[in-house]
PDB file of C-alpha atoms in Angstrom:
ATOM      1  CA  MET A   1      21.560  11.082 -16.495  1.00  0.00           C
ATOM      2  CA  TYR A   2      21.034   8.946 -19.702  1.00  0.00           C
ATOM      3  CA  GLY A   3      19.618   5.703 -19.716  1.00  0.00           C
ATOM      4  CA  ALA A   4      20.670   2.324 -22.041  1.00  0.00           C
ATOM      5  CA  ALA A   5      18.091   3.707 -24.680  1.00  0.00           C
ATOM      6  CA  GLY A   6      19.184   7.264 -24.285  1.00  0.00           C
ATOM      7  CA  ALA A   7      15.991   8.337 -22.786  1.00  0.00           C
ATOM      8  CA  ARG A   8      16.656  11.318 -20.186  1.00  0.00           C
ATOM      9  CA  ARG A   9      15.649  10.502 -16.763  1.00  0.00           C
ATOM     10  CA  TYR A  10      14.506  12.801 -14.116  1.00  0.00           C
ATOM     11  CA  ILE A  11      16.544  12.888 -11.124  1.00  0.00           C
ATOM     12  CA  ASN A  12      15.305  14.301  -7.998  1.00  0.00           C
ATOM     13  CA  LEU A  13      18.195  15.883  -6.283  1.00  0.00           C
ATOM     14  CA  ALA A  14      16.486  19.001  -4.997  1.00  0.00           C
ATOM     15  CA  GLY A  15      13.241  17.413  -3.571  1.00  0.00           C
ATOM     16  CA  ASP A  16      11.124  19.154  -6.182  1.00  0.00           C
ATOM     17  CA  ILE A  17       8.086  17.381  -7.609  1.00  0.00           C
ATOM     18  CA  PRO A  18       8.676  15.632 -10.851  1.00  0.00           C
ATOM     19  CA  PRO A  19       7.019  17.034 -13.981  1.00  0.00           C
ATOM     20  CA  SER A  20       4.526  13.999 -14.511  1.00  0.00           C
ATOM     21  CA  SER A  21       3.369  14.054 -10.788  1.00  0.00           C
ATOM     22  CA  LYS A  22       2.103  17.774 -10.284  1.00  0.00           C
ATOM     23  CA  GLY A  23      -1.095  17.954  -8.532  1.00  0.00           C
ATOM     24  CA  GLN A  24      -0.903  14.389  -7.348  1.00  0.00           C
ATOM     25  CA  PRO A  25      -0.677  13.419  -3.721  1.00  0.00           C
ATOM     26  CA  ASP A  26       2.795  11.902  -2.238  1.00  0.00           C
ATOM     27  CA  THR A  27       2.579   7.960  -2.237  1.00  0.00           C
ATOM     28  CA  PHE A  28       2.859   7.961   1.480  1.00  0.00           C
ATOM     29  CA  GLN A  29       0.039  10.598   2.017  1.00  0.00           C
ATOM     30  CA  ALA A  30      -2.002   9.021  -0.544  1.00  0.00           C
ATOM     31  CA  ALA A  31      -1.837   5.479   1.284  1.00  0.00           C
ATOM     32  CA  LEU A  32      -2.311   6.871   4.562  1.00  0.00           C
ATOM     33  CA  PHE A  33      -5.190   9.125   3.902  1.00  0.00           C
ATOM     34  CA  GLY A  34      -6.859   7.110   1.074  1.00  0.00           C
ATOM     35  CA  LEU A  35      -6.441   9.677  -1.498  1.00  0.00           C
ATOM     36  CA  CYS A  36      -6.961   9.165  -5.118  1.00  0.00           C
ATOM     37  CA  PRO A  37      -3.561   8.855  -6.969  1.00  0.00           C
ATOM     38  CA  GLU A  38      -5.036  10.937  -9.933  1.00  0.00           C
ATOM     39  CA  CYS A  39      -6.863  13.806  -8.113  1.00  0.00           C
ATOM     40  CA  GLY A  40      -5.810  13.720  -4.585  1.00  0.00           C
ATOM     41  CA  GLN A  41      -9.410  13.593  -3.199  1.00  0.00           C
ATOM     42  CA  LYS A  42     -10.261  11.123  -0.339  1.00  0.00           C
ATOM     43  CA  THR A  43     -11.883   8.507  -2.706  1.00  0.00           C
ATOM     44  CA  LEU A  44      -9.638   5.357  -2.686  1.00  0.00           C
ATOM     45  CA  PHE A  45     -11.404   3.138   0.012  1.00  0.00           C
ATOM     46  CA  ARG A  46     -15.182   2.134   0.312  1.00  0.00           C
ATOM     47  CA  SER A  47     -14.485   0.344   3.421  1.00  0.00           C
ATOM     48  CA  PHE A  48     -11.684  -0.081   5.779  1.00  0.00           C
ATOM     49  CA  THR A  49      -9.669  -2.064   3.552  1.00  0.00           C
ATOM     50  CA  GLY A  50     -11.795  -2.501   0.439  1.00  0.00           C
ATOM     51  CA  PHE A  51     -11.046  -0.215  -2.548  1.00  0.00           C
ATOM     52  CA  ALA A  52     -14.049   1.837  -4.077  1.00  0.00           C
ATOM     53  CA  ASP A  53     -14.584   0.876  -7.713  1.00  0.00           C
ATOM     54  CA  THR A  54     -13.996   4.589  -9.423  1.00  0.00           C
ATOM     55  CA  CYS A  55     -13.082   7.802  -7.844  1.00  0.00           C
ATOM     56  CA  ARG A  56     -16.121   9.991  -7.201  1.00  0.00           C
ATOM     57  CA  SER A  57     -14.120  13.067  -8.097  1.00  0.00           C
ATOM     58  CA  CYS A  58     -12.303  12.250 -11.219  1.00  0.00           C
ATOM     59  CA  GLY A  59     -13.645   9.154 -12.320  1.00  0.00           C
ATOM     60  CA  LEU A  60     -10.446   7.126 -12.410  1.00  0.00           C
ATOM     61  CA  ASP A  61     -11.173   3.251 -12.425  1.00  0.00           C
ATOM     62  CA  TYR A  62      -9.616   1.431  -9.584  1.00  0.00           C
ATOM     63  CA  ARG A  63     -10.903  -1.766 -10.731  1.00  0.00           C
ATOM     64  CA  GLY A  64      -8.122  -2.143 -13.364  1.00  0.00           C
ATOM     65  CA  TYR A  65      -5.344  -2.364 -10.660  1.00  0.00           C
ATOM     66  CA  ASN A  66      -4.236  -5.669  -9.391  1.00  0.00           C
ATOM     67  CA  VAL A  67      -3.089  -5.133  -5.772  1.00  0.00           C
ATOM     68  CA  GLY A  68      -4.207  -8.480  -4.515  1.00  0.00           C
ATOM     69  CA  ASP A  69      -3.657 -10.375  -1.234  1.00  0.00           C
ATOM     70  CA  GLY A  70       0.208  -9.965  -1.249  1.00  0.00           C
ATOM     71  CA  PRO A  71       0.563  -7.571   1.531  1.00  0.00           C
ATOM     72  CA  ALA A  72      -1.863  -9.327   3.858  1.00  0.00           C
ATOM     73  CA  ALA A  73       0.809 -12.478   4.274  1.00  0.00           C
ATOM     74  CA  PHE A  74       3.717 -10.304   4.788  1.00  0.00           C
ATOM     75  CA  LEU A  75       2.360  -8.049   7.304  1.00  0.00           C
ATOM     76  CA  THR A  76       0.807 -10.814   9.217  1.00  0.00           C
ATOM     77  CA  LEU A  77       4.047 -12.508   9.353  1.00  0.00           C
ATOM     78  CA  ILE A  78       6.255  -9.280  10.274  1.00  0.00           C
ATOM     79  CA  ILE A  79       3.621  -7.865  12.862  1.00  0.00           C
ATOM     80  CA  GLY A  80       3.137 -11.482  14.266  1.00  0.00           C
ATOM     81  CA  ALA A  81       6.945 -11.724  14.933  1.00  0.00           C
ATOM     82  CA  VAL A  82       6.979  -8.368  16.649  1.00  0.00           C
ATOM     83  CA  ILE A  83       4.111  -8.915  18.718  1.00  0.00           C
ATOM     84  CA  CYS A  84       5.387 -12.354  19.777  1.00  0.00           C
ATOM     85  CA  ALA A  85       8.689 -10.661  20.601  1.00  0.00           C
ATOM     86  CA  LEU A  86       6.861  -8.056  22.635  1.00  0.00           C
ATOM     87  CA  ALA A  87       4.780 -10.634  24.343  1.00  0.00           C
ATOM     88  CA  LEU A  88       7.786 -12.639  25.370  1.00  0.00           C
ATOM     89  CA  THR A  89       9.649  -9.548  26.745  1.00  0.00           C
ATOM     90  CA  LEU A  90       6.587  -8.751  28.776  1.00  0.00           C
ATOM     91  CA  GLU A  91       6.222 -12.245  30.044  1.00  0.00           C
ATOM     92  CA  LEU A  92       9.890 -12.459  31.092  1.00  0.00           C
ATOM     93  CA  ALA A  93       9.926  -8.871  32.549  1.00  0.00           C
ATOM     94  CA  VAL A  94       6.698  -8.934  34.546  1.00  0.00           C
ATOM     95  CA  ASN A  95       5.284 -12.401  34.143  1.00  0.00           C
ATOM     96  CA  PRO A  96       1.537 -11.195  34.012  1.00  0.00           C
ATOM     97  CA  PRO A  97      -1.466 -13.634  34.232  1.00  0.00           C
ATOM     98  CA  PHE A  98      -2.483 -15.156  30.697  1.00  0.00           C
ATOM     99  CA  TRP A  99      -5.588 -12.838  30.589  1.00  0.00           C
ATOM    100  CA  VAL A 100      -3.486 -10.008  30.560  1.00  0.00           C
ATOM    101  CA  HIS A 101      -1.762 -11.239  27.494  1.00  0.00           C
ATOM    102  CA  VAL A 102      -5.127 -11.860  25.621  1.00  0.00           C
ATOM    103  CA  LEU A 103      -6.677  -8.506  26.596  1.00  0.00           C
ATOM    104  CA  LEU A 104      -3.370  -6.631  25.556  1.00  0.00           C
ATOM    105  CA  TRP A 105      -2.105  -8.599  22.436  1.00  0.00           C
ATOM    106  CA  VAL A 106      -5.220  -9.551  20.584  1.00  0.00           C
ATOM    107  CA  PRO A 107      -6.532  -5.976  20.028  1.00  0.00           C
ATOM    108  CA  ILE A 108      -3.079  -4.527  19.306  1.00  0.00           C
ATOM    109  CA  THR A 109      -2.316  -7.332  16.875  1.00  0.00           C
ATOM    110  CA  ALA A 110      -5.756  -6.766  15.146  1.00  0.00           C
ATOM    111  CA  ALA A 111      -5.288  -3.031  14.862  1.00  0.00           C
ATOM    112  CA  ALA A 112      -1.804  -3.369  13.632  1.00  0.00           C
ATOM    113  CA  VAL A 113      -2.550  -5.701  10.780  1.00  0.00           C
ATOM    114  CA  PHE A 114      -5.733  -3.976   9.675  1.00  0.00           C
ATOM    115  CA  GLY A 115      -4.085  -0.543   9.721  1.00  0.00           C
ATOM    116  CA  ALA A 116      -0.903  -1.766   8.025  1.00  0.00           C
ATOM    117  CA  LEU A 117      -3.006  -3.407   5.407  1.00  0.00           C
ATOM    118  CA  ARG A 118      -4.960  -0.546   4.603  1.00  0.00           C
ATOM    119  CA  VAL A 119      -1.850   1.637   4.066  1.00  0.00           C
ATOM    120  CA  SER A 120       0.085  -1.037   2.140  1.00  0.00           C
ATOM    121  CA  LYS A 121      -2.649  -1.875  -0.142  1.00  0.00           C
ATOM    122  CA  GLY A 122      -3.291   1.873  -0.717  1.00  0.00           C
ATOM    123  CA  ALA A 123       0.455   2.234  -1.326  1.00  0.00           C
ATOM    124  CA  LEU A 124       0.535  -0.459  -3.792  1.00  0.00           C
ATOM    125  CA  LEU A 125      -2.397   1.044  -5.941  1.00  0.00           C
ATOM    126  CA  VAL A 126      -0.785   4.374  -5.981  1.00  0.00           C
ATOM    127  CA  LEU A 127       2.593   3.009  -7.022  1.00  0.00           C
ATOM    128  CA  GLU A 128       0.998   0.796  -9.606  1.00  0.00           C
ATOM    129  CA  HIS A 129      -0.772   3.946 -10.952  1.00  0.00           C
ATOM    130  CA  ARG A 130       2.431   6.034 -11.053  1.00  0.00           C
ATOM    131  CA  ASN A 131       4.455   3.398 -12.592  1.00  0.00           C
ATOM    132  CA  GLU A 132       1.692   2.627 -15.019  1.00  0.00           C
ATOM    133  CA  ALA A 133       2.241  -1.033 -14.147  1.00  0.00           C
ATOM    134  CA  HIS A 134       0.139  -3.785 -15.681  1.00  0.00           C
ATOM    135  CA  GLU A 135       0.157  -7.530 -16.048  1.00  0.00           C
ATOM    136  CA  GLY A 136       3.048  -9.050 -18.025  1.00  0.00           C
ATOM    137  CA  GLN A 137       2.508 -10.584 -21.608  1.00  0.00           C
ATOM    138  CA  LEU A 138       4.432 -13.190 -23.377  1.00  0.00           C
ATOM    139  CA  ALA A 139       5.911 -12.374 -26.731  1.00  0.00           C
ATOM    140  CA  ASP A 140       3.872 -14.860 -28.344  1.00  0.00           C
ATOM    141  CA  ASP A 141       0.594 -13.137 -26.734  1.00  0.00           C
ATOM    142  CA  ASP A 142       1.590  -9.850 -28.189  1.00  0.00           C
ATOM    143  CA  LYS A 143       1.871 -11.256 -31.806  1.00  0.00           C
ATOM    144  CA  ASP A 144      -1.452 -12.930 -31.387  1.00  0.00           C
ATOM    145  CA  ALA A 145      -3.124  -9.487 -30.501  1.00  0.00           C
ATOM    146  CA  ARG A 146      -2.226  -7.943 -33.791  1.00  0.00           C
TER     147      ARG A 146
END
């Protein structure tokens, strides 16, 4: 398939690995297990949701990637809606005392948000690395840099 600029694009119909990503982990695997997007070693996170500064194996600098806090807002809203629906369903079906809701939903919500936050932040960093994404620049900024 040819794009607008005439560049040949790789289409993955057979499920094989694209030529540019051999030796690199799959996006989901890298995000789930905290694997470096370059070498595949388990060096992406220094804490549960905090990125390391660099990969201890290949030296890839993670500080240049800007994942930000975007996933946190979306995950909190989505997981909050799911938990509220489950809590309402439990309340209408069984009508347990309030303390059961507190003991059940607070830890489930915290675990779901922190677990999903780790995976989503890892996925965003891996995708940013794979797509060589960087901050946009205005055309005037590009001329001034020359």
